[in-house]
PDB file of C-alpha atoms in Angstrom:
ATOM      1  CA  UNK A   1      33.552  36.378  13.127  1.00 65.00           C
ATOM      2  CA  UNK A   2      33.078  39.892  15.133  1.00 85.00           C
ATOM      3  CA  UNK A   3      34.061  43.339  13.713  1.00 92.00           C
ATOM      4  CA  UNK A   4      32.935  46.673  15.637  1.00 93.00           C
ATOM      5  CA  UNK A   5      31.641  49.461  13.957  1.00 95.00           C
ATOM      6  CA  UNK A   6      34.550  52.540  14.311  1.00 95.00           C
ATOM      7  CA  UNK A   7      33.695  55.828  12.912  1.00 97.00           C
ATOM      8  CA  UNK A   8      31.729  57.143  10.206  1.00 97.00           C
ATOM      9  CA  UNK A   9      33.033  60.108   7.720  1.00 97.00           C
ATOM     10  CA  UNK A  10      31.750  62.031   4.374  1.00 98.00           C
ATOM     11  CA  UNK A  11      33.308  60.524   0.853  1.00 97.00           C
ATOM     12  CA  UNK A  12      33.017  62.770  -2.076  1.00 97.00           C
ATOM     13  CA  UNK A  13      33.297  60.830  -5.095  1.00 97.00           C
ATOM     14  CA  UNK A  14      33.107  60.916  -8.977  1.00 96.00           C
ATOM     15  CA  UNK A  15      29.727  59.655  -8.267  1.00 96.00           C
ATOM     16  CA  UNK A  16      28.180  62.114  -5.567  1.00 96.00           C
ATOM     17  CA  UNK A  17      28.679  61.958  -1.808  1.00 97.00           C
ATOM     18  CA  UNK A  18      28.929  58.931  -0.048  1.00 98.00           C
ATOM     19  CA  UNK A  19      29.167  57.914   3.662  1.00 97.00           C
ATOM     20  CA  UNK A  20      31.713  55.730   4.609  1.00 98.00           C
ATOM     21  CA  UNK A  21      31.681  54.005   8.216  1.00 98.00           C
ATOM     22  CA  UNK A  22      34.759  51.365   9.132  1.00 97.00           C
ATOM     23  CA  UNK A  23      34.775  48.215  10.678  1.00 96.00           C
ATOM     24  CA  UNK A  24      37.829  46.480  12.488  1.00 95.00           C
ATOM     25  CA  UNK A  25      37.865  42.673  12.718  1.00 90.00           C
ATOM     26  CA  UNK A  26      37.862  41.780  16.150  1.00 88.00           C
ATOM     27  CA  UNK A  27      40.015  38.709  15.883  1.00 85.00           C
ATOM     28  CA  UNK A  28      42.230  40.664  13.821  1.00 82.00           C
ATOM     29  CA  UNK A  29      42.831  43.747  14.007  1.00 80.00           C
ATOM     30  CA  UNK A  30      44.605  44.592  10.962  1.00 82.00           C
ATOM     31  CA  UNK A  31      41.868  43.466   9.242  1.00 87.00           C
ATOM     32  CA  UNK A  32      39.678  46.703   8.425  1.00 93.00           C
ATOM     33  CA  UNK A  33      36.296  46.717   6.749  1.00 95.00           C
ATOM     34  CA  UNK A  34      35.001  49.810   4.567  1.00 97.00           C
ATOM     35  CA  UNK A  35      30.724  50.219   4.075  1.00 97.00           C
ATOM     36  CA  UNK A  36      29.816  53.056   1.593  1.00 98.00           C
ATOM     37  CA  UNK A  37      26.342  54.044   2.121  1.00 97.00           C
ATOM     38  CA  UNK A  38      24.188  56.799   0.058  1.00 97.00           C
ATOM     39  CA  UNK A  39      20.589  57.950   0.903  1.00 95.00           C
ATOM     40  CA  UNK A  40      18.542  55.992   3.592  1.00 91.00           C
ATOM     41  CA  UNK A  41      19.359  52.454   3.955  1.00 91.00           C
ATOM     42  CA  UNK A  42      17.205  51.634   7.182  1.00 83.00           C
ATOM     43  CA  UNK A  43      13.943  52.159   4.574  1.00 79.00           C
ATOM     44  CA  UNK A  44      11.704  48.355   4.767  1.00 82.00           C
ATOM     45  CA  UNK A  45      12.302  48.287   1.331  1.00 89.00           C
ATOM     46  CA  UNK A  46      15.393  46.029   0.002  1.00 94.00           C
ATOM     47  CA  UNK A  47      18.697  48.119  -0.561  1.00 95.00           C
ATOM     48  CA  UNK A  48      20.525  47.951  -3.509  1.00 96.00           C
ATOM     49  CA  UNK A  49      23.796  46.138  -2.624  1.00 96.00           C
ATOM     50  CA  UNK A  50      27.317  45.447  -4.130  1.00 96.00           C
ATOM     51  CA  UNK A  51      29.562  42.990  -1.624  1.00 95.00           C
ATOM     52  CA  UNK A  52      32.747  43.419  -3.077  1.00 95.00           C
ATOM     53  CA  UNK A  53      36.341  41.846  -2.151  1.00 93.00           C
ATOM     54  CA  UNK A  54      39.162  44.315  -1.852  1.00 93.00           C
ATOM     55  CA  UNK A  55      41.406  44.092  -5.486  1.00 92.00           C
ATOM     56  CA  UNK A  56      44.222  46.460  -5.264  1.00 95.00           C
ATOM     57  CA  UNK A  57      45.222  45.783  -8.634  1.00 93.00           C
ATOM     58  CA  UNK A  58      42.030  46.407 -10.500  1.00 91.00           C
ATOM     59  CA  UNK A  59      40.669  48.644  -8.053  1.00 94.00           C
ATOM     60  CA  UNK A  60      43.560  50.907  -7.421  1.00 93.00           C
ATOM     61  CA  UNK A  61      45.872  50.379 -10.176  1.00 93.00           C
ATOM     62  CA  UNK A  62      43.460  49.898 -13.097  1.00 93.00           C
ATOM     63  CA  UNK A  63      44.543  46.502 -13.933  1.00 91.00           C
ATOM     64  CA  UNK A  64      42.752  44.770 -16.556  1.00 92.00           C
ATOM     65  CA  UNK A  65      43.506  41.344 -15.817  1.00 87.00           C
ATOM     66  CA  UNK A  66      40.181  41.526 -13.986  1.00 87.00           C
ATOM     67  CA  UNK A  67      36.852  43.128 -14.078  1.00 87.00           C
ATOM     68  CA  UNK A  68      37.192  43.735 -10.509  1.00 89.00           C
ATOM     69  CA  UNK A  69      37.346  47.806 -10.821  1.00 92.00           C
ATOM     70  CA  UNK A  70      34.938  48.268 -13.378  1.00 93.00           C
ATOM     71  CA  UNK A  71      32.263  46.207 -11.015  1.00 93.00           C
ATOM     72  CA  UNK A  72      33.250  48.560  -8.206  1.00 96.00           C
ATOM     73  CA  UNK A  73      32.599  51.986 -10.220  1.00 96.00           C
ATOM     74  CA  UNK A  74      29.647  50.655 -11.936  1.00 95.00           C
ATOM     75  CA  UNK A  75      28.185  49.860  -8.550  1.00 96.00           C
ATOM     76  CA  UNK A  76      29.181  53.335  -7.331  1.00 97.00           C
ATOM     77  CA  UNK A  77      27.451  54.693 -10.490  1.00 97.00           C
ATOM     78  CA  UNK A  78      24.494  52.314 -10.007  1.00 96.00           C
ATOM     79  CA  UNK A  79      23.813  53.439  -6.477  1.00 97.00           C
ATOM     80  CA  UNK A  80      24.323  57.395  -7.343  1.00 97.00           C
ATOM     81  CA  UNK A  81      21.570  56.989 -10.371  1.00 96.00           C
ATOM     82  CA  UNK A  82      18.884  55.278  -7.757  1.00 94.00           C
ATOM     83  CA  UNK A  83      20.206  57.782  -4.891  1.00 95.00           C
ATOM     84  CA  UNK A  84      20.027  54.932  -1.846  1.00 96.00           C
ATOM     85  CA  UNK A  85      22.612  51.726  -1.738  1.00 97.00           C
ATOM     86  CA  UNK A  86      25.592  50.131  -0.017  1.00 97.00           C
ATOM     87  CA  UNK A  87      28.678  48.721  -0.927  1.00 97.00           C
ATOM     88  CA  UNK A  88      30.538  46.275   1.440  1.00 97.00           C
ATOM     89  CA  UNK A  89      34.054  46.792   1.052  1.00 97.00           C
ATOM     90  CA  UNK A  90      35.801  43.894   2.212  1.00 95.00           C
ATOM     91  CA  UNK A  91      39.098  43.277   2.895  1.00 93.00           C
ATOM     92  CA  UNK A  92      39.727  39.470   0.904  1.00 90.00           C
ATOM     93  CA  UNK A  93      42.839  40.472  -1.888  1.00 88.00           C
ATOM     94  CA  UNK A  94      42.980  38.086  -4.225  1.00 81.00           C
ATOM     95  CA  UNK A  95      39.873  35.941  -3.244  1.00 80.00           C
ATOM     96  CA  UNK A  96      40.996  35.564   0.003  1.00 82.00           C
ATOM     97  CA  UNK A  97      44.870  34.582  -0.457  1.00 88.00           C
ATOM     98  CA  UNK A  98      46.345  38.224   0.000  1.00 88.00           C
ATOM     99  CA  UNK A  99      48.417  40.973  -2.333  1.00 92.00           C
ATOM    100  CA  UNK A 100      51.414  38.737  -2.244  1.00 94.00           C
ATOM    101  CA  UNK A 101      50.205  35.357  -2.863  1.00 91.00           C
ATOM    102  CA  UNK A 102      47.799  37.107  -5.684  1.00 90.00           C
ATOM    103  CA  UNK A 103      50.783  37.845  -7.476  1.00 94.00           C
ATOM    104  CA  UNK A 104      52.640  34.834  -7.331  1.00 93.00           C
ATOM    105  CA  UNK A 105      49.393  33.653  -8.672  1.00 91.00           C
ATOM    106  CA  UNK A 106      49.334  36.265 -11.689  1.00 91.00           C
ATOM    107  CA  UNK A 107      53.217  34.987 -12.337  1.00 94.00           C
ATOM    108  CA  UNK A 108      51.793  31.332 -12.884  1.00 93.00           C
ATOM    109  CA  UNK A 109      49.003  32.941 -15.025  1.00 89.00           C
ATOM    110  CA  UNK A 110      51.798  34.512 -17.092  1.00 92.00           C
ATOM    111  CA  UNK A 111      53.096  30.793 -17.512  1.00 92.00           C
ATOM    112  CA  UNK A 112      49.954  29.544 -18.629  1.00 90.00           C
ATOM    113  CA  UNK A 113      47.856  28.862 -15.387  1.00 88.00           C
ATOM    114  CA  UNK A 114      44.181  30.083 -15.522  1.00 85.00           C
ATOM    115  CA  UNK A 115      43.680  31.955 -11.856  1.00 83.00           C
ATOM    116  CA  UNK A 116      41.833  28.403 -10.260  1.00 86.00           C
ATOM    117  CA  UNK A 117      44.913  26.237 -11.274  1.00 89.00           C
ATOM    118  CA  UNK A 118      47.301  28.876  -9.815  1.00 89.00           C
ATOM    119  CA  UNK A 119      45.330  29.445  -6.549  1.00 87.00           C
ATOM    120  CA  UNK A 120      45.569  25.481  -6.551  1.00 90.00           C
ATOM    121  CA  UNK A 121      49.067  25.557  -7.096  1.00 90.00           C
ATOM    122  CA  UNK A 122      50.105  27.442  -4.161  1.00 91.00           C
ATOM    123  CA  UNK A 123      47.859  25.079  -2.060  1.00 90.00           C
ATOM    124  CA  UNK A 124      44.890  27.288  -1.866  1.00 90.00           C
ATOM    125  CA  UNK A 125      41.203  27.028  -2.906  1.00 83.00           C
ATOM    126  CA  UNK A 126      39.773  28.351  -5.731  1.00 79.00           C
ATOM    127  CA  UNK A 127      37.865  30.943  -3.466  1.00 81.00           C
ATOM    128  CA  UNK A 128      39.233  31.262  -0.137  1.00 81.00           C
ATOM    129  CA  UNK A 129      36.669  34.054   1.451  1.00 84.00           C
ATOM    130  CA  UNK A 130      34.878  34.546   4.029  1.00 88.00           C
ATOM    131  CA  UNK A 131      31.162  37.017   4.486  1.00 90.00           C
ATOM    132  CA  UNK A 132      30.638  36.158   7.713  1.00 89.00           C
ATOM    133  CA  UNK A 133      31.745  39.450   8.860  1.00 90.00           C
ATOM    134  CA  UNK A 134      28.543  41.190   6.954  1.00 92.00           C
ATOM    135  CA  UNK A 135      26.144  39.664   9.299  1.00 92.00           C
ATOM    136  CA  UNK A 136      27.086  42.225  12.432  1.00 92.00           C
ATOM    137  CA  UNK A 137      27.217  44.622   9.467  1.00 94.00           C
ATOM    138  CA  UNK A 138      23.849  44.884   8.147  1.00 92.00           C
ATOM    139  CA  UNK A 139      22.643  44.635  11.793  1.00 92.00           C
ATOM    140  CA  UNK A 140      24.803  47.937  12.926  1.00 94.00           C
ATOM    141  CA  UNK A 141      22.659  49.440   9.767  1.00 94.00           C
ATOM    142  CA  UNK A 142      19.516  47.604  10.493  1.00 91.00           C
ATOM    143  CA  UNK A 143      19.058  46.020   6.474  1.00 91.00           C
ATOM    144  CA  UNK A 144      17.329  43.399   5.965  1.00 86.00           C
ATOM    145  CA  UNK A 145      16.808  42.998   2.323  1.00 91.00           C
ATOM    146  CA  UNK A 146      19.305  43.333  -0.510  1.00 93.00           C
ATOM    147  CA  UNK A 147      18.760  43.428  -4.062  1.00 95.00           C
ATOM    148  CA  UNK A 148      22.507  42.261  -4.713  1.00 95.00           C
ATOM    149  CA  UNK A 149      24.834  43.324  -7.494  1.00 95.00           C
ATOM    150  CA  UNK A 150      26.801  40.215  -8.422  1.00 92.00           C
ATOM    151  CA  UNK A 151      27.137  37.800 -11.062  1.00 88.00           C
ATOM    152  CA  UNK A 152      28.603  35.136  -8.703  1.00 87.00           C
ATOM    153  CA  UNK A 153      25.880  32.576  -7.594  1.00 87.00           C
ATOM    154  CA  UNK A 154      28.045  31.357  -4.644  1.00 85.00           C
ATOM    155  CA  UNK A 155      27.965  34.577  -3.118  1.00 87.00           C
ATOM    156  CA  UNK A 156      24.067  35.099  -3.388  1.00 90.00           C
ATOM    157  CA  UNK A 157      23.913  31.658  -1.503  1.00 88.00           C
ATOM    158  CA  UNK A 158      26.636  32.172   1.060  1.00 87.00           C
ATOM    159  CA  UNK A 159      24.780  35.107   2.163  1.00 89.00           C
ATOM    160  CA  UNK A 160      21.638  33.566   2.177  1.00 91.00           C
ATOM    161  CA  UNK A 161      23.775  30.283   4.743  1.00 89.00           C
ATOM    162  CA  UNK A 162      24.134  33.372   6.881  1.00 87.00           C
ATOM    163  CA  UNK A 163      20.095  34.493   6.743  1.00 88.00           C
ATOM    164  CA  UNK A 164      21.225  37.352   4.393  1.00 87.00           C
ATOM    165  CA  UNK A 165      17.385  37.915   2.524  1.00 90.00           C
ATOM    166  CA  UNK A 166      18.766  38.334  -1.178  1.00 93.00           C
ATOM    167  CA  UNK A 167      15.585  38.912  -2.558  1.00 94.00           C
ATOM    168  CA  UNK A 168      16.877  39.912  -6.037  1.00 92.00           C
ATOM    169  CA  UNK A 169      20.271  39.015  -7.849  1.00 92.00           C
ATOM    170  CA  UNK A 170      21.254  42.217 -10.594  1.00 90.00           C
ATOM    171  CA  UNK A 171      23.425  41.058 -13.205  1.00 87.00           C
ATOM    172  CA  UNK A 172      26.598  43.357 -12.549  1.00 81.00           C
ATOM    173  CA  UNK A 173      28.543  42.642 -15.711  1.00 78.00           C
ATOM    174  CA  UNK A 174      30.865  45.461 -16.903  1.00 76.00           C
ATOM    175  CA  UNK A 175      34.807  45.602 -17.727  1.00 69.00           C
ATOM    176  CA  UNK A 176      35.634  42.730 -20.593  1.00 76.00           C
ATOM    177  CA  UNK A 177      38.528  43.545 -22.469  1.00 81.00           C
ATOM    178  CA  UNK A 178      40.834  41.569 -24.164  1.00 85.00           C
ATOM    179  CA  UNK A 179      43.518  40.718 -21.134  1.00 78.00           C
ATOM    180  CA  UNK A 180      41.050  39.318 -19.035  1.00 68.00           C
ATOM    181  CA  UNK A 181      39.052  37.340 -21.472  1.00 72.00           C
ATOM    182  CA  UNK A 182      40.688  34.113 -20.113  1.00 69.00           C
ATOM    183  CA  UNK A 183      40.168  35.379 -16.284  1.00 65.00           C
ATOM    184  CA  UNK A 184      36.277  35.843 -17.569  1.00 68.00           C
ATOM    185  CA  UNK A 185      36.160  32.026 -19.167  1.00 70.00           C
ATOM    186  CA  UNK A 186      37.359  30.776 -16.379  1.00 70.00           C
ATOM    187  CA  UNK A 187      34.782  32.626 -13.892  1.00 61.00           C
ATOM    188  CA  UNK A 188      32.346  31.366 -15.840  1.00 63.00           C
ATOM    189  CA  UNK A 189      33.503  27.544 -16.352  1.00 66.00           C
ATOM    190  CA  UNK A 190      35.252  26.714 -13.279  1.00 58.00           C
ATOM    191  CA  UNK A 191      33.029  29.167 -11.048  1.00 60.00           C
ATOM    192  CA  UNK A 192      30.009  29.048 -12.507  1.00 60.00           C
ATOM    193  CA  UNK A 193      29.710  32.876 -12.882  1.00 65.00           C
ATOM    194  CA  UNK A 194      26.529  33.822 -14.604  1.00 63.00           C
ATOM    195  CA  UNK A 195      28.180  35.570 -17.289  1.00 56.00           C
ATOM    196  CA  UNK A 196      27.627  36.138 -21.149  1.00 69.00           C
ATOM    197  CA  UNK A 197      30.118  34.451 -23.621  1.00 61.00           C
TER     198      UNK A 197
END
């Protein structure tokens, strides 16, 4: 998987100024990749990281049928407070399936599905994404360390297939409420998310 590096602009945010530099997927075009950067990443030292999968629902629309928003801002915050970090912005909806098949997934939820059974349903994987696209990434920057912000196991070790160095997993828990409770449970039992009960 290719993607080229674009342009590069100033973000002012909630949580100070970032820089954010876009990628385009090579393959396909419509496909375009967002990197939020703050202070300077190209240090030997390992960068604090978030990789996070585009949700436009919890993201955008506050949604709390995930915890998918609150990660996002509490990375944000997390990187503002230690003044040097990136956050991969990747554009996966709905764990890889799209906006439209996500919510014919959330419509079998409402029936009773958790969100593995539903993904399964419409004859998708549990987790259909893809990080290869992060490799030419962190080369455009030059990282070559990450202490990662994630809770999810299989993402520390597809980026390490890839020769990602994840030299530290952060717990990144943040968001529970009670409508995503079941999304949470199933994270942790069907995903093996390292998450607390």
């Amino acid at each position: 998987m290719t993607v080229k590096f674009i342009e590069s602009c100033k973000l002012p945010t909630p949580f100070g100024i970032f820089d954010m530099h876009g990628f385009q997927d090579e393959q396909d075009p419509t496909k375009e990749h967002v990197v939020l950067t703050m202070g300077d990443i190209k240090l030997d030292e390992p960068v604090l990281a978030r990789v996070h999968s585009e949700c436009l629902t919890g993201d955008g629309l506050f949604s709390l049928r995930c915890d998918c928003g609150a990660q996002l801002q509490a990375a944000m915050h997390k990187i503002s407070q230690e003044g040097r970090g990136v956050i991969f912005y990747l554009r996966q909806e709905g764990r890889g399936i799209g906006l439209l098949n996500k919510i014919r997934a959330y419509h079998l939820q409402d029936a009773g599905a958790d969100t593995v059974e539903a993904n399964e349903r419409l004859g998708f994987g549990a987790d259909m994404r893809d990080y290869r696209m992060l490799r030419p990434m962190l080369d455009h920057f030059g990282i070559r360390q990450l202490r990662l912000m994630t809770n999810n196991p299989r993402k520390v070790n597809a980026l390490t297939d890839l020769g990602i160095d994840v030299v530290e997993r952060m717990p990144h828990e943040t968001g529970r409420n009670p409508h995503n409770a079941d999304y949470l449970r199933t994270k942790k039992g069907k995903l093996g998310h390292l998450l607390d009960e």
